[in-house]
Short mmCIF file of N, CA and C in Angstrom, two decimals:
data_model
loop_
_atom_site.label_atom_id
_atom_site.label_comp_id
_atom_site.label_asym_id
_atom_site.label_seq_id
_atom_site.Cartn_x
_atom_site.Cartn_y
_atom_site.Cartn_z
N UNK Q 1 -103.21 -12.12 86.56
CA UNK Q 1 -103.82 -10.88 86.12
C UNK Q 1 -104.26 -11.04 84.67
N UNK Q 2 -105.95 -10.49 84.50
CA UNK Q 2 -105.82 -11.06 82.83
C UNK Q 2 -105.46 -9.90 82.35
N UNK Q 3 -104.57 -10.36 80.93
CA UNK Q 3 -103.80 -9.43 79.73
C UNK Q 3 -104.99 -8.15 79.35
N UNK Q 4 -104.92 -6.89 79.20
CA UNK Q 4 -105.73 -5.73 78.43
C UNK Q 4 -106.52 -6.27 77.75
N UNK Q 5 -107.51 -6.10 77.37
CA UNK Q 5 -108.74 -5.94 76.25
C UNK Q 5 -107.12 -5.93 74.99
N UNK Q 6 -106.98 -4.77 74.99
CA UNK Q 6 -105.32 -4.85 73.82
C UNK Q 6 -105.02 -5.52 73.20
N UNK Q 7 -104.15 -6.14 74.28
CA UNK Q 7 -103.47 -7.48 74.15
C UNK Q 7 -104.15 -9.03 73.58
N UNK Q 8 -105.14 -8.91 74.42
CA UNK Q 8 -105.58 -9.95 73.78
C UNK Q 8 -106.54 -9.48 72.12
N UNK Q 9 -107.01 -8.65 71.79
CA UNK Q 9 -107.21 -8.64 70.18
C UNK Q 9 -106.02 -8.30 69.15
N UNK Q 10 -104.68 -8.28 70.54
CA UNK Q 10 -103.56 -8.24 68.69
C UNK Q 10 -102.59 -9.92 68.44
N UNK Q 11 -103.61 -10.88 69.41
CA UNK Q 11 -102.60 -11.90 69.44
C UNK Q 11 -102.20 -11.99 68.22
N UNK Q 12 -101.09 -13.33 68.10
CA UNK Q 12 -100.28 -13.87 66.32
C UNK Q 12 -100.94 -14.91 66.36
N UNK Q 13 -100.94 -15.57 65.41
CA UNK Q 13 -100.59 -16.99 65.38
C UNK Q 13 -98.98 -17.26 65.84
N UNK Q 14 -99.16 -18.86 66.41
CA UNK Q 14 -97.86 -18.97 67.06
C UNK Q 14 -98.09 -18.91 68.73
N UNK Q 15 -99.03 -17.90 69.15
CA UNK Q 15 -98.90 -17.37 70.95
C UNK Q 15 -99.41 -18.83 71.54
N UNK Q 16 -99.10 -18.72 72.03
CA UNK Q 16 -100.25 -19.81 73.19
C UNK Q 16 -100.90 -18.90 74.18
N UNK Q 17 -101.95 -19.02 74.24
CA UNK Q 17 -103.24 -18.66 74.90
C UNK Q 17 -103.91 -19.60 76.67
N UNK Q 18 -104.23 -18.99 77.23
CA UNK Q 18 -105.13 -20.13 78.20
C UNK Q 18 -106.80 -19.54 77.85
N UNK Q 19 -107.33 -20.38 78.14
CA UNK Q 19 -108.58 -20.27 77.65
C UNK Q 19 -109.46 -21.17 78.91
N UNK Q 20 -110.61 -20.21 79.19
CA UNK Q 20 -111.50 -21.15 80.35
C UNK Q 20 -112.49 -21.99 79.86
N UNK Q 21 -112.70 -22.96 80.25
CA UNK Q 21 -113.63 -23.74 79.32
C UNK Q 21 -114.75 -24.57 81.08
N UNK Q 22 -116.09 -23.66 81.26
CA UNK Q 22 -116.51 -23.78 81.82
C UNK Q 22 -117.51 -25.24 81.66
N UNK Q 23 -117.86 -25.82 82.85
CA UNK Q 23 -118.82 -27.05 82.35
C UNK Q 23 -119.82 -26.64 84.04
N UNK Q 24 -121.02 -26.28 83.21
CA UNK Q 24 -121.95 -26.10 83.71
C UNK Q 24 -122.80 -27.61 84.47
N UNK Q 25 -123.22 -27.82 85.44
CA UNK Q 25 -123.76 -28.84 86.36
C UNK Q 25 -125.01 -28.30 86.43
N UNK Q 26 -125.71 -29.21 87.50
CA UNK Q 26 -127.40 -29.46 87.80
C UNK Q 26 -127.29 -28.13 88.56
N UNK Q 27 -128.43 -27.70 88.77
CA UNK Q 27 -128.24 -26.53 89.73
C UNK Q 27 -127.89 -26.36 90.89
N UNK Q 28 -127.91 -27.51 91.75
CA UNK Q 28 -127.24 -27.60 93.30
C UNK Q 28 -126.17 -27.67 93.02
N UNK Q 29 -125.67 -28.46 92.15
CA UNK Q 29 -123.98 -28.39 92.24
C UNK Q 29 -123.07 -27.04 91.91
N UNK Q 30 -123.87 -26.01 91.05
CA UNK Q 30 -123.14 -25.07 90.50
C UNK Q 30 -122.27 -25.56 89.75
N UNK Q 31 -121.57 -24.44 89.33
CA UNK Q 31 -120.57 -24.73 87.87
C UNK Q 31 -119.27 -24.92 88.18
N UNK Q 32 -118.34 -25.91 87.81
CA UNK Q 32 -116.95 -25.39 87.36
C UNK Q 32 -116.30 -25.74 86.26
N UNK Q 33 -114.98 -25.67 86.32
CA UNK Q 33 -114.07 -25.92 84.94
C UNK Q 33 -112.72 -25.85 84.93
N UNK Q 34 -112.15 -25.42 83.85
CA UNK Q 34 -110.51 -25.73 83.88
C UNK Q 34 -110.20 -25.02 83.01
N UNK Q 35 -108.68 -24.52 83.14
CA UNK Q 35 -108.31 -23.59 82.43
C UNK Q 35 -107.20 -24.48 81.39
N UNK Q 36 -106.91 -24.35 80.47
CA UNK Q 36 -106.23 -24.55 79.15
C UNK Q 36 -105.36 -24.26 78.34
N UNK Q 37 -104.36 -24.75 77.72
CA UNK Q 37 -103.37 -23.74 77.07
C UNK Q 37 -103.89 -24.50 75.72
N UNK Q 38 -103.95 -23.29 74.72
CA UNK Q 38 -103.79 -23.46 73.34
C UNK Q 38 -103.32 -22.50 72.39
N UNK Q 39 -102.70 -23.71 71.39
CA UNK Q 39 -102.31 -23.23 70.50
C UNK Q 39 -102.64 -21.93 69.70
N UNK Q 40 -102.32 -20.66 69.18
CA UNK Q 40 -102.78 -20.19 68.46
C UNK Q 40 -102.67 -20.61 66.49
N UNK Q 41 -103.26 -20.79 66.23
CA UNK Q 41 -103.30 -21.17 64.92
C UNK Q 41 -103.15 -20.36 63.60
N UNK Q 42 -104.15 -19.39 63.74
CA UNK Q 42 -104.71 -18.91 62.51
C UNK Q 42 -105.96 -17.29 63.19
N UNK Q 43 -105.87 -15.85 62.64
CA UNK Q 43 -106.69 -15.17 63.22
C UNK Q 43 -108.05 -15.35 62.11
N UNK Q 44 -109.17 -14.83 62.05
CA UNK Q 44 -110.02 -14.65 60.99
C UNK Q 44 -110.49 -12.99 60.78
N UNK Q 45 -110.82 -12.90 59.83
CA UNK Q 45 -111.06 -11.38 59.40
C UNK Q 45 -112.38 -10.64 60.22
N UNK Q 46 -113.10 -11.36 61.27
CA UNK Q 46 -113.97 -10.99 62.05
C UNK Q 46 -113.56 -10.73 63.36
N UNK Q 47 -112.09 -11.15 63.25
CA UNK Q 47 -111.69 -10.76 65.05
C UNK Q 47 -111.39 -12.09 66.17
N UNK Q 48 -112.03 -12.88 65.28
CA UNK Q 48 -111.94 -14.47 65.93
C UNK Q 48 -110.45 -14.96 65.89
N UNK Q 49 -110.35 -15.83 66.47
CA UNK Q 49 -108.88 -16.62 66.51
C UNK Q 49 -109.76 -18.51 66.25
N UNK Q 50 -108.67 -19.11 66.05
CA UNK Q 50 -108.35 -20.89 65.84
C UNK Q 50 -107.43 -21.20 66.31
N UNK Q 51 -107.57 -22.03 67.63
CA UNK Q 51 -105.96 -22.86 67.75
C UNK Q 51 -106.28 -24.17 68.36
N UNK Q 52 -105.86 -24.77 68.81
CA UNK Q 52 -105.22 -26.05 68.94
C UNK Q 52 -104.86 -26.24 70.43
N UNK Q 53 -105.96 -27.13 71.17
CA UNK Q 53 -105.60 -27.49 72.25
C UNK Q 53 -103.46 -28.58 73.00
N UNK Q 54 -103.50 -27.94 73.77
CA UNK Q 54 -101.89 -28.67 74.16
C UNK Q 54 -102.31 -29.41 74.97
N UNK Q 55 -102.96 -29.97 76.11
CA UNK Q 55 -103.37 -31.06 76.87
C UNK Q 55 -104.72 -31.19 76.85
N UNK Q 56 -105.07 -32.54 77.57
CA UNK Q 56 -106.08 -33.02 78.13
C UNK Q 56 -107.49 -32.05 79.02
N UNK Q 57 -107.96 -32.21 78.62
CA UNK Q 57 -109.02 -31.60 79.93
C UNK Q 57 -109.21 -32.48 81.13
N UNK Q 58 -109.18 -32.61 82.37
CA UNK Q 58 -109.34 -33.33 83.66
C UNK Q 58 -110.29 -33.14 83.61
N UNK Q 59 -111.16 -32.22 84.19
CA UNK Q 59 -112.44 -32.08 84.58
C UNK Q 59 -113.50 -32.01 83.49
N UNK Q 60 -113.29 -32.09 81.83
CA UNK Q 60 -114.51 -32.18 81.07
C UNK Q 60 -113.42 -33.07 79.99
N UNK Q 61 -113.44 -34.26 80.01
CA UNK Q 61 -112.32 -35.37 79.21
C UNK Q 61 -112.41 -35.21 77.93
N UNK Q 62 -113.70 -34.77 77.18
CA UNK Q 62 -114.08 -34.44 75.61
C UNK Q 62 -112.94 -33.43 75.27
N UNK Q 63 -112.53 -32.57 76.13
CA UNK Q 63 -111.28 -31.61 75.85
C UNK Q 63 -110.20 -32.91 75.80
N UNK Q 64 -109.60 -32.41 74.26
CA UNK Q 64 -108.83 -33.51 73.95
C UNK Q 64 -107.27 -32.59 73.55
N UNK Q 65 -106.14 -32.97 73.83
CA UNK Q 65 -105.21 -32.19 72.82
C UNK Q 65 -105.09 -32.72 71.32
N UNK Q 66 -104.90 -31.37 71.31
CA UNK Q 66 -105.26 -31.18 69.48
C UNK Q 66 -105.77 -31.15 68.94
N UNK Q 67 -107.76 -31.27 69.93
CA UNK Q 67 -108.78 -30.82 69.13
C UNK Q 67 -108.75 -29.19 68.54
N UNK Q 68 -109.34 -28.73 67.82
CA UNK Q 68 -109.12 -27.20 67.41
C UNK Q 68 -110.54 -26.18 68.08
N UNK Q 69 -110.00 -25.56 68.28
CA UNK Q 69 -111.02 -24.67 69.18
C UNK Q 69 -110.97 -23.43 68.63
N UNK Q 70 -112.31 -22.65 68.27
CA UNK Q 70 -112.99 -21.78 68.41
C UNK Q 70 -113.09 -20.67 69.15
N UNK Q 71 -112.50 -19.29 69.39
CA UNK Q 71 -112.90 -18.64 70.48
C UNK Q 71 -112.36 -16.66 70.15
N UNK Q 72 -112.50 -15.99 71.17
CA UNK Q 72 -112.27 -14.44 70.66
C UNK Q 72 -111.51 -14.12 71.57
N UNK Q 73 -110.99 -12.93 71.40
CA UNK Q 73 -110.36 -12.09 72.56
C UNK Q 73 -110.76 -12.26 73.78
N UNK Q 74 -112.20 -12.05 74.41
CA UNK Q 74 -112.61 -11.67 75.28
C UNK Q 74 -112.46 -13.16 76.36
N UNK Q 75 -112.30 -14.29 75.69
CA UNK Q 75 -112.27 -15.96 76.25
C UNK Q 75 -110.71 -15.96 76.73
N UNK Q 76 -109.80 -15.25 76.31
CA UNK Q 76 -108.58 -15.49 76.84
C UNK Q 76 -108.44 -14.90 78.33
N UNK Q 77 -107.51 -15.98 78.78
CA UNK Q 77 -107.50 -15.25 80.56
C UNK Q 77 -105.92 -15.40 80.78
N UNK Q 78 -105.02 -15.85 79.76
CA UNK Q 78 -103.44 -15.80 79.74
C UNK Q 78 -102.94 -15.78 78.52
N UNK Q 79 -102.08 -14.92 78.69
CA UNK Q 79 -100.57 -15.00 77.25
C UNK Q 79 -99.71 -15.68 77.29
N UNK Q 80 -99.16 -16.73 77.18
CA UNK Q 80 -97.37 -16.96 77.42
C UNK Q 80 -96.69 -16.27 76.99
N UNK Q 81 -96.16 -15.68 78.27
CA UNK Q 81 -94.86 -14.26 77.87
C UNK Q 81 -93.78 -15.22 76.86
N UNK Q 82 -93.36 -15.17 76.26
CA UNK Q 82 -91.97 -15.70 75.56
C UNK Q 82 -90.78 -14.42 75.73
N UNK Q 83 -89.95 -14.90 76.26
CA UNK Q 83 -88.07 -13.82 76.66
C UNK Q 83 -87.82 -13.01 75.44
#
């Protein structure tokens, strides 16, 4: 289920996030992709977030862990609940 509109613009730094990272194909093939956990890093004063990939990408290999990624509220599709 994805998290509220809410939820995802009050993340911390610290959360881990999943994030979809689509890779678009020729047009017969249509699109797919893979979903991601990253780091949260750092928010910015525009609403944006920075974090830090935790694994590999399978299906687009340039997804590297620990490259740093770029992205907003609206790109998140998971929270890690923490107890």
């Amino acid at each position: 289920v994805l998290p509220s509109l809410e939820k995802r613009k009050a993340l911390r730094p610290g959360t881990m996030v999943q994030l979809v990272f689509d890779l678009f194909l020729i047009p017969s093939s249509g699109r797919c992709g893979e979903r991601l956990w990253v780091h949260l890093l750092r928010c910015d004063a525009r609403g944006g977030y920075v974090g830090e990939l935790e694994q590999h990408g399978r299906v687009i290999p340039e997804l590297r862990a620990g490259h740093r990624i770029q992205f907003r509220a609206k790109h998140v599709r998971a929270i890690e609940e923490t107890p």
